């Protein structure tokens, strides 16, 4: 059957090029190159045989992202969480009607990995003192399995790096929050000084953006203050 893969671009995430990879094209990102229509939706039509097909989007040449509307995800042989589409013998797509949830309970930015629940959110990092820039996320009400992706952008708005972790609730720990850390090292390579930013995605869907400064003047931290943002109702701290 013919299936059209789509991905909706938002104003918070600049996409220059995009393709879809999977077992249907031997994971070749040059085969199914996606195009953007007037509504800002990237799309590509693929011929799919019956069976299960793992796939993922490649954005801006190297960012691997899941399909936010897939609602079915599975691990590949390397342990990476992939989007999954299932076609039955009648050339019909099978859908999963289960609704899964993720809630971001807390978010902090620190200069080290800490288990303690500190009521601060660091926004300035000194390359002569701080070893890391660490983002700490605490998730609750997690059902199903999810890919959590963080992109790090330099002051010139080019991508520095990205990483992905798999989020799920272990059996018997449904009432406990799940903590994840993402970080970059400050003292292992030359980094541009100025205003950096991070972008958080859940299953390929943009959730929030936050900024921080890297410099070499005395550091400071700020107390936690909430202000409203337009990022899916999530409250950032500054």
PDB file of C-alpha atoms in Angstrom:
ATOM      1  CA  UNK A   1       0.000   0.000   0.000  1.00  0.00           C
ATOM      2  CA  UNK A   2       1.022   3.604  -0.441  1.00  0.00           C
ATOM      3  CA  UNK A   3       1.529   5.530   2.792  1.00  0.00           C
ATOM      4  CA  UNK A   4       2.290   9.225   3.226  1.00  0.00           C
ATOM      5  CA  UNK A   5       4.654  10.050   6.085  1.00  0.00           C
ATOM      6  CA  UNK A   6       4.179  13.565   7.474  1.00  0.00           C
ATOM      7  CA  UNK A   7       5.839  15.852  10.023  1.00  0.00           C
ATOM      8  CA  UNK A   8       4.458  19.276  10.979  1.00  0.00           C
ATOM      9  CA  UNK A   9       7.084  22.003  11.377  1.00  0.00           C
ATOM     10  CA  UNK A  10       6.707  24.566  14.188  1.00  0.00           C
ATOM     11  CA  UNK A  11       8.100  28.077  14.532  1.00  0.00           C
ATOM     12  CA  UNK A  12      10.375  26.856  17.338  1.00  0.00           C
ATOM     13  CA  UNK A  13      12.277  24.311  15.225  1.00  0.00           C
ATOM     14  CA  UNK A  14      13.871  25.366  11.946  1.00  0.00           C
ATOM     15  CA  UNK A  15      13.958  22.491   9.442  1.00  0.00           C
ATOM     16  CA  UNK A  16      16.052  22.884   6.302  1.00  0.00           C
ATOM     17  CA  UNK A  17      15.772  19.344   4.955  1.00  0.00           C
ATOM     18  CA  UNK A  18      14.173  16.091   5.963  1.00  0.00           C
ATOM     19  CA  UNK A  19      13.893  12.449   4.925  1.00  0.00           C
ATOM     20  CA  UNK A  20      12.390   9.227   6.240  1.00  0.00           C
ATOM     21  CA  UNK A  21      14.450   6.067   6.709  1.00  0.00           C
ATOM     22  CA  UNK A  22      13.322   2.506   7.388  1.00  0.00           C
ATOM     23  CA  UNK A  23      13.612  -1.102   6.328  1.00  0.00           C
ATOM     24  CA  UNK A  24      11.520  -0.168   3.267  1.00  0.00           C
ATOM     25  CA  UNK A  25      14.465   1.829   1.825  1.00  0.00           C
ATOM     26  CA  UNK A  26      17.353  -0.021   3.493  1.00  0.00           C
ATOM     27  CA  UNK A  27      17.797   2.909   5.912  1.00  0.00           C
ATOM     28  CA  UNK A  28      19.072   5.116   3.106  1.00  0.00           C
ATOM     29  CA  UNK A  29      18.340   8.782   3.866  1.00  0.00           C
ATOM     30  CA  UNK A  30      18.819   9.769   0.214  1.00  0.00           C
ATOM     31  CA  UNK A  31      15.883   7.690  -1.093  1.00  0.00           C
ATOM     32  CA  UNK A  32      12.731   9.141   0.485  1.00  0.00           C
ATOM     33  CA  UNK A  33      13.452  12.861   0.706  1.00  0.00           C
ATOM     34  CA  UNK A  34      10.517  14.790   2.130  1.00  0.00           C
ATOM     35  CA  UNK A  35       9.039  18.008   0.740  1.00  0.00           C
ATOM     36  CA  UNK A  36       7.328  20.843   2.620  1.00  0.00           C
ATOM     37  CA  UNK A  37       3.909  22.075   1.548  1.00  0.00           C
ATOM     38  CA  UNK A  38       2.367  25.517   2.038  1.00  0.00           C
ATOM     39  CA  UNK A  39       1.018  24.549   5.480  1.00  0.00           C
ATOM     40  CA  UNK A  40       4.521  23.768   6.748  1.00  0.00           C
ATOM     41  CA  UNK A  41       3.999  20.005   6.660  1.00  0.00           C
ATOM     42  CA  UNK A  42       6.840  17.814   5.411  1.00  0.00           C
ATOM     43  CA  UNK A  43       5.675  14.724   3.518  1.00  0.00           C
ATOM     44  CA  UNK A  44       6.780  11.763   1.426  1.00  0.00           C
ATOM     45  CA  UNK A  45       4.846   8.881  -0.098  1.00  0.00           C
ATOM     46  CA  UNK A  46       6.265   5.374   0.366  1.00  0.00           C
ATOM     47  CA  UNK A  47       5.163   1.999  -0.966  1.00  0.00           C
ATOM     48  CA  UNK A  48       4.879  -0.398   1.999  1.00  0.00           C
ATOM     49  CA  UNK A  49       4.457  -4.164   1.928  1.00  0.00           C
ATOM     50  CA  UNK A  50       2.454  -6.051   4.560  1.00  0.00           C
ATOM     51  CA  UNK A  51       4.165  -6.558   7.916  1.00  0.00           C
ATOM     52  CA  UNK A  52       5.897  -4.402  10.524  1.00  0.00           C
ATOM     53  CA  UNK A  53       8.111  -1.492   9.477  1.00  0.00           C
ATOM     54  CA  UNK A  54      10.446   0.434  11.766  1.00  0.00           C
ATOM     55  CA  UNK A  55      11.283   3.959  10.674  1.00  0.00           C
ATOM     56  CA  UNK A  56      12.623   7.320  11.771  1.00  0.00           C
ATOM     57  CA  UNK A  57      12.964  10.844  10.419  1.00  0.00           C
ATOM     58  CA  UNK A  58      16.333  12.421   9.594  1.00  0.00           C
ATOM     59  CA  UNK A  59      16.179  16.199  10.066  1.00  0.00           C
ATOM     60  CA  UNK A  60      18.812  18.717   8.940  1.00  0.00           C
ATOM     61  CA  UNK A  61      21.137  15.925   7.773  1.00  0.00           C
ATOM     62  CA  UNK A  62      21.791  14.210  11.120  1.00  0.00           C
ATOM     63  CA  UNK A  63      19.053  14.659  13.752  1.00  0.00           C
ATOM     64  CA  UNK A  64      17.185  11.383  14.256  1.00  0.00           C
ATOM     65  CA  UNK A  65      13.605  11.956  15.377  1.00  0.00           C
ATOM     66  CA  UNK A  66      10.563   9.749  15.901  1.00  0.00           C
ATOM     67  CA  UNK A  67       7.163  10.328  14.332  1.00  0.00           C
ATOM     68  CA  UNK A  68       4.919  12.159  16.867  1.00  0.00           C
ATOM     69  CA  UNK A  69       1.746  10.686  15.369  1.00  0.00           C
ATOM     70  CA  UNK A  70       2.963   7.087  15.107  1.00  0.00           C
ATOM     71  CA  UNK A  71       1.583   6.009  18.536  1.00  0.00           C
ATOM     72  CA  UNK A  72       3.490   2.741  18.075  1.00  0.00           C
ATOM     73  CA  UNK A  73       7.171   2.505  18.959  1.00  0.00           C
ATOM     74  CA  UNK A  74       9.595  -0.403  19.259  1.00  0.00           C
ATOM     75  CA  UNK A  75      13.288  -0.997  19.887  1.00  0.00           C
ATOM     76  CA  UNK A  76      15.572  -1.971  17.027  1.00  0.00           C
ATOM     77  CA  UNK A  77      18.472  -4.417  17.383  1.00  0.00           C
ATOM     78  CA  UNK A  78      20.735  -1.629  18.642  1.00  0.00           C
ATOM     79  CA  UNK A  79      18.305  -0.641  21.395  1.00  0.00           C
ATOM     80  CA  UNK A  80      17.168   2.591  19.732  1.00  0.00           C
ATOM     81  CA  UNK A  81      13.480   3.439  20.021  1.00  0.00           C
ATOM     82  CA  UNK A  82      11.932   3.639  16.562  1.00  0.00           C
ATOM     83  CA  UNK A  83       8.536   4.535  15.155  1.00  0.00           C
ATOM     84  CA  UNK A  84       6.521   1.529  14.005  1.00  0.00           C
ATOM     85  CA  UNK A  85       3.869   1.099  11.323  1.00  0.00           C
ATOM     86  CA  UNK A  86       2.006  -2.190  10.775  1.00  0.00           C
ATOM     87  CA  UNK A  87       0.305  -3.167   7.499  1.00  0.00           C
ATOM     88  CA  UNK A  88      -1.974  -6.215   7.446  1.00  0.00           C
ATOM     89  CA  UNK A  89      -2.415  -8.708   4.604  1.00  0.00           C
ATOM     90  CA  UNK A  90      -5.273  -6.630   3.189  1.00  0.00           C
ATOM     91  CA  UNK A  91      -2.942  -3.650   2.742  1.00  0.00           C
ATOM     92  CA  UNK A  92      -4.568  -1.812   5.637  1.00  0.00           C
ATOM     93  CA  UNK A  93      -2.732   0.090   8.324  1.00  0.00           C
ATOM     94  CA  UNK A  94      -3.341  -1.150  11.865  1.00  0.00           C
ATOM     95  CA  UNK A  95      -3.763   1.527  14.531  1.00  0.00           C
ATOM     96  CA  UNK A  96      -3.133   1.560  18.255  1.00  0.00           C
ATOM     97  CA  UNK A  97      -5.997   3.356  20.011  1.00  0.00           C
ATOM     98  CA  UNK A  98      -4.268   3.426  23.392  1.00  0.00           C
ATOM     99  CA  UNK A  99      -3.504   6.946  24.631  1.00  0.00           C
ATOM    100  CA  UNK A 100      -0.132   7.312  26.377  1.00  0.00           C
ATOM    101  CA  UNK A 101       0.913  10.144  28.677  1.00  0.00           C
ATOM    102  CA  UNK A 102       4.019  12.033  29.833  1.00  0.00           C
ATOM    103  CA  UNK A 103       4.052  14.896  32.329  1.00  0.00           C
ATOM    104  CA  UNK A 104       7.062  17.139  33.016  1.00  0.00           C
ATOM    105  CA  UNK A 105       6.854  17.682  36.761  1.00  0.00           C
ATOM    106  CA  UNK A 106      10.098  19.636  37.273  1.00  0.00           C
ATOM    107  CA  UNK A 107      12.912  21.127  35.223  1.00  0.00           C
ATOM    108  CA  UNK A 108      16.247  22.526  36.417  1.00  0.00           C
ATOM    109  CA  UNK A 109      19.484  23.681  34.836  1.00  0.00           C
ATOM    110  CA  UNK A 110      22.622  23.051  36.929  1.00  0.00           C
ATOM    111  CA  UNK A 111      26.402  22.726  36.613  1.00  0.00           C
ATOM    112  CA  UNK A 112      26.564  19.157  37.949  1.00  0.00           C
ATOM    113  CA  UNK A 113      24.516  15.976  38.131  1.00  0.00           C
ATOM    114  CA  UNK A 114      22.709  15.987  41.477  1.00  0.00           C
ATOM    115  CA  UNK A 115      20.001  13.779  42.952  1.00  0.00           C
ATOM    116  CA  UNK A 116      18.946  16.492  45.402  1.00  0.00           C
ATOM    117  CA  UNK A 117      15.921  18.622  44.591  1.00  0.00           C
ATOM    118  CA  UNK A 118      17.603  22.028  44.518  1.00  0.00           C
ATOM    119  CA  UNK A 119      15.345  25.066  44.228  1.00  0.00           C
ATOM    120  CA  UNK A 120      17.638  26.928  41.844  1.00  0.00           C
ATOM    121  CA  UNK A 121      17.947  27.207  38.104  1.00  0.00           C
ATOM    122  CA  UNK A 122      21.358  28.247  36.835  1.00  0.00           C
ATOM    123  CA  UNK A 123      21.436  30.430  33.728  1.00  0.00           C
ATOM    124  CA  UNK A 124      25.088  31.497  33.535  1.00  0.00           C
ATOM    125  CA  UNK A 125      28.021  29.085  33.246  1.00  0.00           C
ATOM    126  CA  UNK A 126      31.685  30.042  33.638  1.00  0.00           C
ATOM    127  CA  UNK A 127      34.034  28.020  31.439  1.00  0.00           C
ATOM    128  CA  UNK A 128      36.803  28.545  34.013  1.00  0.00           C
ATOM    129  CA  UNK A 129      34.784  27.159  36.931  1.00  0.00           C
ATOM    130  CA  UNK A 130      31.857  25.035  35.777  1.00  0.00           C
ATOM    131  CA  UNK A 131      32.525  21.601  34.300  1.00  0.00           C
ATOM    132  CA  UNK A 132      29.129  20.936  32.740  1.00  0.00           C
ATOM    133  CA  UNK A 133      25.826  22.403  31.681  1.00  0.00           C
ATOM    134  CA  UNK A 134      23.240  19.946  33.001  1.00  0.00           C
ATOM    135  CA  UNK A 135      19.506  19.881  32.354  1.00  0.00           C
ATOM    136  CA  UNK A 136      17.509  17.840  34.843  1.00  0.00           C
ATOM    137  CA  UNK A 137      13.987  16.708  33.968  1.00  0.00           C
ATOM    138  CA  UNK A 138      11.573  14.980  36.330  1.00  0.00           C
ATOM    139  CA  UNK A 139       8.730  13.088  34.654  1.00  0.00           C
ATOM    140  CA  UNK A 140       5.522  11.753  36.190  1.00  0.00           C
ATOM    141  CA  UNK A 141       2.409   9.977  34.914  1.00  0.00           C
ATOM    142  CA  UNK A 142       4.469   8.132  32.305  1.00  0.00           C
ATOM    143  CA  UNK A 143       2.541   5.450  30.445  1.00  0.00           C
ATOM    144  CA  UNK A 144       3.955   3.591  27.475  1.00  0.00           C
ATOM    145  CA  UNK A 145       7.497   4.065  26.186  1.00  0.00           C
ATOM    146  CA  UNK A 146       8.830   7.375  24.857  1.00  0.00           C
ATOM    147  CA  UNK A 147      11.915   8.873  23.216  1.00  0.00           C
ATOM    148  CA  UNK A 148      13.137  12.026  25.007  1.00  0.00           C
ATOM    149  CA  UNK A 149      15.410  14.114  22.771  1.00  0.00           C
ATOM    150  CA  UNK A 150      17.411  17.229  23.660  1.00  0.00           C
ATOM    151  CA  UNK A 151      19.104  19.455  21.062  1.00  0.00           C
ATOM    152  CA  UNK A 152      21.873  21.876  22.080  1.00  0.00           C
ATOM    153  CA  UNK A 153      22.296  25.018  19.953  1.00  0.00           C
ATOM    154  CA  UNK A 154      25.277  27.384  19.902  1.00  0.00           C
ATOM    155  CA  UNK A 155      25.006  31.212  19.940  1.00  0.00           C
ATOM    156  CA  UNK A 156      25.139  31.267  16.129  1.00  0.00           C
ATOM    157  CA  UNK A 157      22.049  28.993  16.127  1.00  0.00           C
ATOM    158  CA  UNK A 158      23.925  26.011  14.707  1.00  0.00           C
ATOM    159  CA  UNK A 159      23.530  22.582  16.264  1.00  0.00           C
ATOM    160  CA  UNK A 160      26.213  21.600  18.768  1.00  0.00           C
ATOM    161  CA  UNK A 161      24.922  18.121  19.622  1.00  0.00           C
ATOM    162  CA  UNK A 162      21.829  16.097  20.394  1.00  0.00           C
ATOM    163  CA  UNK A 163      21.030  13.034  22.478  1.00  0.00           C
ATOM    164  CA  UNK A 164      18.093  10.723  23.051  1.00  0.00           C
ATOM    165  CA  UNK A 165      17.027   8.694  26.092  1.00  0.00           C
ATOM    166  CA  UNK A 166      14.230   6.164  26.440  1.00  0.00           C
ATOM    167  CA  UNK A 167      11.563   6.956  29.037  1.00  0.00           C
ATOM    168  CA  UNK A 168       9.260   4.375  30.637  1.00  0.00           C
ATOM    169  CA  UNK A 169       7.929   3.519  34.084  1.00  0.00           C
ATOM    170  CA  UNK A 170       9.526   0.412  35.644  1.00  0.00           C
ATOM    171  CA  UNK A 171       7.122  -2.143  37.095  1.00  0.00           C
ATOM    172  CA  UNK A 172       6.138  -1.313  40.650  1.00  0.00           C
ATOM    173  CA  UNK A 173       7.323   2.304  40.432  1.00  0.00           C
ATOM    174  CA  UNK A 174       4.204   3.898  38.980  1.00  0.00           C
ATOM    175  CA  UNK A 175       3.985   6.416  41.842  1.00  0.00           C
ATOM    176  CA  UNK A 176       7.628   7.508  41.654  1.00  0.00           C
ATOM    177  CA  UNK A 177       8.980  10.339  39.472  1.00  0.00           C
ATOM    178  CA  UNK A 178      11.529   9.477  36.782  1.00  0.00           C
ATOM    179  CA  UNK A 179      14.600  11.708  36.532  1.00  0.00           C
ATOM    180  CA  UNK A 180      16.703  12.245  33.405  1.00  0.00           C
ATOM    181  CA  UNK A 181      19.842  14.309  32.914  1.00  0.00           C
ATOM    182  CA  UNK A 182      21.221  15.712  29.670  1.00  0.00           C
ATOM    183  CA  UNK A 183      24.500  17.621  29.607  1.00  0.00           C
ATOM    184  CA  UNK A 184      27.400  19.042  27.647  1.00  0.00           C
ATOM    185  CA  UNK A 185      30.985  19.292  28.900  1.00  0.00           C
ATOM    186  CA  UNK A 186      32.516  22.755  29.256  1.00  0.00           C
ATOM    187  CA  UNK A 187      36.189  21.907  29.746  1.00  0.00           C
ATOM    188  CA  UNK A 188      36.820  19.285  27.070  1.00  0.00           C
ATOM    189  CA  UNK A 189      36.506  21.407  23.927  1.00  0.00           C
ATOM    190  CA  UNK A 190      36.364  24.992  22.706  1.00  0.00           C
ATOM    191  CA  UNK A 191      32.846  26.365  23.030  1.00  0.00           C
ATOM    192  CA  UNK A 192      31.490  29.632  21.702  1.00  0.00           C
ATOM    193  CA  UNK A 193      30.671  32.091  24.456  1.00  0.00           C
ATOM    194  CA  UNK A 194      27.277  33.749  24.445  1.00  0.00           C
ATOM    195  CA  UNK A 195      23.621  32.729  24.607  1.00  0.00           C
ATOM    196  CA  UNK A 196      23.007  29.014  24.000  1.00  0.00           C
ATOM    197  CA  UNK A 197      19.678  27.211  23.837  1.00  0.00           C
ATOM    198  CA  UNK A 198      18.214  23.757  24.298  1.00  0.00           C
ATOM    199  CA  UNK A 199      15.126  22.247  22.699  1.00  0.00           C
ATOM    200  CA  UNK A 200      13.238  19.337  24.246  1.00  0.00           C
ATOM    201  CA  UNK A 201      11.200  16.844  22.197  1.00  0.00           C
ATOM    202  CA  UNK A 202       9.009  13.947  23.303  1.00  0.00           C
ATOM    203  CA  UNK A 203       8.526  11.309  20.598  1.00  0.00           C
ATOM    204  CA  UNK A 204       9.565  13.847  17.978  1.00  0.00           C
ATOM    205  CA  UNK A 205       7.141  16.545  19.176  1.00  0.00           C
ATOM    206  CA  UNK A 206       8.574  19.915  20.239  1.00  0.00           C
ATOM    207  CA  UNK A 207       7.815  20.635  23.925  1.00  0.00           C
ATOM    208  CA  UNK A 208       9.974  23.506  25.166  1.00  0.00           C
ATOM    209  CA  UNK A 209      12.966  25.746  24.505  1.00  0.00           C
ATOM    210  CA  UNK A 210      15.214  27.378  27.113  1.00  0.00           C
ATOM    211  CA  UNK A 211      18.345  29.522  27.022  1.00  0.00           C
ATOM    212  CA  UNK A 212      21.542  29.858  29.029  1.00  0.00           C
ATOM    213  CA  UNK A 213      24.760  31.860  28.800  1.00  0.00           C
ATOM    214  CA  UNK A 214      28.341  30.582  28.617  1.00  0.00           C
ATOM    215  CA  UNK A 215      31.084  33.066  29.481  1.00  0.00           C
ATOM    216  CA  UNK A 216      34.153  33.670  31.613  1.00  0.00           C
ATOM    217  CA  UNK A 217      32.956  36.309  34.091  1.00  0.00           C
ATOM    218  CA  UNK A 218      31.832  35.549  37.697  1.00  0.00           C
ATOM    219  CA  UNK A 219      28.877  33.177  37.852  1.00  0.00           C
ATOM    220  CA  UNK A 220      25.501  33.599  39.459  1.00  0.00           C
ATOM    221  CA  UNK A 221      22.388  31.533  39.997  1.00  0.00           C
ATOM    222  CA  UNK A 222      18.810  32.661  40.208  1.00  0.00           C
ATOM    223  CA  UNK A 223      16.046  31.613  42.520  1.00  0.00           C
ATOM    224  CA  UNK A 224      13.182  29.760  40.922  1.00  0.00           C
ATOM    225  CA  UNK A 225      10.646  32.109  39.400  1.00  0.00           C
ATOM    226  CA  UNK A 226       7.790  30.990  37.216  1.00  0.00           C
ATOM    227  CA  UNK A 227       6.593  32.804  34.154  1.00  0.00           C
ATOM    228  CA  UNK A 228       4.171  31.825  31.463  1.00  0.00           C
ATOM    229  CA  UNK A 229       5.368  30.518  28.123  1.00  0.00           C
ATOM    230  CA  UNK A 230       3.601  29.380  24.982  1.00  0.00           C
ATOM    231  CA  UNK A 231       5.309  25.990  24.977  1.00  0.00           C
ATOM    232  CA  UNK A 232       2.403  23.611  25.571  1.00  0.00           C
ATOM    233  CA  UNK A 233       1.523  25.264  28.851  1.00  0.00           C
ATOM    234  CA  UNK A 234       4.836  24.350  30.464  1.00  0.00           C
ATOM    235  CA  UNK A 235       6.214  26.899  32.898  1.00  0.00           C
ATOM    236  CA  UNK A 236       9.914  27.690  32.506  1.00  0.00           C
ATOM    237  CA  UNK A 237      12.073  28.948  35.342  1.00  0.00           C
ATOM    238  CA  UNK A 238      14.508  31.780  34.910  1.00  0.00           C
TER     239      UNK A 238
END
